[in-house]
Amino acid sequence: MKINGLGINKGINSYKNNSKPVEKKSTNFTKDTVELSSLAKSLSSLKEEETFNSNEKIEKLQREISKGTYKPNSKLIAKSIIENMKGKGV
C-alpha cells in the first residue's frame, strides 16, 4: 500500500483558494442629530440671564445689608413660608 503525501502543488492550490479576497460590506454610519425646539432655546437663554441677575441681586443685597438699608418685604416672606408649608403638607 502506497501513501502519497499532500504534494506541493495541492498545498499551494489550497492556500490560493483560501486566500481569495473577502468582500467587505460597506458600513455607512449615520450620525445622530438633536434639534432643540424654540422653547428649549429660549429656556436655555433664560437660565443664563437668571444667573447673571442672581449675581447682581446678591451684590445689591450685600451692599444694602452692610449699609443697614435693607428692608425685606414681610408680606412676600409670609406668602413664601405659607406656600412652602402647603407644598410639604404641613
mmCIF file of C-alpha atoms in Angstrom:
data_model
loop_
_atom_site.group_PDB
_atom_site.id
_atom_site.type_symbol
_atom_site.label_atom_id
_atom_site.label_comp_id
_atom_site.label_asym_id
_atom_site.label_seq_id
_atom_site.Cartn_x
_atom_site.Cartn_y
_atom_site.Cartn_z
ATOM 1 C CA MET A 1 0.000 0.000 0.000
ATOM 2 C CA LYS A 2 1.408 3.324 -1.069
ATOM 3 C CA ILE A 3 0.594 6.518 0.841
ATOM 4 C CA ASN A 4 1.281 9.679 -1.084
ATOM 5 C CA GLY A 5 1.847 12.953 0.647
ATOM 6 C CA LEU A 6 -0.140 16.047 0.005
ATOM 7 C CA GLY A 7 2.231 17.325 -2.602
ATOM 8 C CA ILE A 8 3.462 20.877 -3.052
ATOM 9 C CA ASN A 9 1.037 21.829 -5.814
ATOM 10 C CA LYS A 10 -2.005 20.674 -3.877
ATOM 11 C CA GLY A 11 -0.866 22.614 -0.801
ATOM 12 C CA ILE A 12 -0.303 25.818 -2.782
ATOM 13 C CA ASN A 13 -3.634 25.453 -4.560
ATOM 14 C CA SER A 14 -5.394 25.012 -1.211
ATOM 15 C CA TYR A 15 -3.734 28.190 0.082
ATOM 16 C CA LYS A 16 -4.705 30.141 -3.042
ATOM 17 C CA ASN A 17 -8.310 29.005 -2.745
ATOM 18 C CA ASN A 18 -8.487 30.192 0.867
ATOM 19 C CA SER A 19 -6.727 33.500 0.263
ATOM 20 C CA LYS A 20 -9.350 34.922 -2.106
ATOM 21 C CA PRO A 21 -10.240 38.500 -1.199
ATOM 22 C CA VAL A 22 -13.245 38.753 1.058
ATOM 23 C CA GLU A 23 -15.886 41.210 0.006
ATOM 24 C CA LYS A 24 -16.246 43.859 2.623
ATOM 25 C CA LYS A 25 -19.659 45.194 3.301
ATOM 26 C CA SER A 26 -19.808 48.928 3.196
ATOM 27 C CA THR A 27 -20.938 50.295 6.521
ATOM 28 C CA ASN A 28 -22.409 53.733 6.281
ATOM 29 C CA PHE A 29 -22.912 55.052 9.749
ATOM 30 C CA THR A 30 -25.300 57.912 10.115
ATOM 31 C CA LYS A 31 -24.632 60.427 12.808
ATOM 32 C CA ASP A 32 -27.272 61.127 15.400
ATOM 33 C CA THR A 33 -28.632 64.624 15.414
ATOM 34 C CA VAL A 34 -30.505 66.570 18.039
ATOM 35 C CA GLU A 35 -32.682 69.565 17.330
ATOM 36 C CA LEU A 36 -33.832 71.860 20.092
ATOM 37 C CA SER A 37 -37.207 73.488 19.875
ATOM 38 C CA SER A 38 -37.521 77.241 20.069
ATOM 39 C CA LEU A 39 -38.940 76.842 23.587
ATOM 40 C CA ALA A 40 -35.855 74.917 24.705
ATOM 41 C CA LYS A 41 -33.607 77.573 23.196
ATOM 42 C CA SER A 42 -35.470 80.342 24.979
ATOM 43 C CA LEU A 43 -35.293 78.445 28.269
ATOM 44 C CA SER A 44 -31.565 77.993 27.809
ATOM 45 C CA SER A 45 -31.030 81.722 27.334
ATOM 46 C CA LEU A 46 -33.311 82.452 30.287
ATOM 47 C CA LYS A 47 -31.118 80.333 32.548
ATOM 48 C CA GLU A 48 -28.046 82.329 31.546
ATOM 49 C CA GLU A 49 -29.816 85.627 32.207
ATOM 50 C CA GLU A 50 -31.118 84.365 35.562
ATOM 51 C CA THR A 51 -27.605 83.526 36.749
ATOM 52 C CA PHE A 52 -26.390 86.955 35.766
ATOM 53 C CA ASN A 53 -29.289 88.658 37.534
ATOM 54 C CA SER A 54 -28.812 86.484 40.620
ATOM 55 C CA ASN A 55 -25.235 87.675 40.998
ATOM 56 C CA GLU A 56 -26.344 91.286 40.711
ATOM 57 C CA LYS A 57 -29.106 90.741 43.271
ATOM 58 C CA ILE A 58 -26.704 89.133 45.714
ATOM 59 C CA GLU A 59 -24.264 92.015 45.436
ATOM 60 C CA LYS A 60 -27.092 94.547 45.859
ATOM 61 C CA LEU A 61 -28.402 92.763 48.959
ATOM 62 C CA GLN A 62 -24.916 92.570 50.455
ATOM 63 C CA ARG A 63 -24.448 96.326 49.969
ATOM 64 C CA GLU A 64 -27.862 97.118 51.482
ATOM 65 C CA ILE A 65 -27.263 94.859 54.487
ATOM 66 C CA SER A 66 -23.819 96.338 55.121
ATOM 67 C CA LYS A 67 -25.247 99.892 54.903
ATOM 68 C CA GLY A 68 -28.236 98.960 57.065
ATOM 69 C CA THR A 69 -30.744 99.982 54.400
ATOM 70 C CA TYR A 70 -32.111 96.501 53.633
ATOM 71 C CA LYS A 71 -35.868 96.292 54.212
ATOM 72 C CA PRO A 72 -37.338 92.889 53.433
ATOM 73 C CA ASN A 73 -40.926 92.618 52.205
ATOM 74 C CA SER A 74 -42.631 90.866 55.136
ATOM 75 C CA LYS A 75 -45.773 90.041 53.135
ATOM 76 C CA LEU A 76 -43.730 88.310 50.449
ATOM 77 C CA ILE A 77 -41.797 86.350 53.093
ATOM 78 C CA ALA A 78 -45.017 85.247 54.818
ATOM 79 C CA LYS A 79 -46.551 84.214 51.499
ATOM 80 C CA SER A 80 -43.463 82.152 50.617
ATOM 81 C CA ILE A 81 -43.499 80.439 54.024
ATOM 82 C CA ILE A 82 -47.176 79.518 53.638
ATOM 83 C CA GLU A 83 -46.657 78.218 50.081
ATOM 84 C CA ASN A 84 -43.698 76.170 51.261
ATOM 85 C CA MET A 85 -45.736 74.688 54.123
ATOM 86 C CA LYS A 86 -48.588 73.823 51.732
ATOM 87 C CA GLY A 87 -46.175 72.028 49.447
ATOM 88 C CA LYS A 88 -44.904 69.863 52.300
ATOM 89 C CA GLY A 89 -48.381 69.048 53.551
ATOM 90 C CA VAL A 90 -47.885 70.719 56.939
#
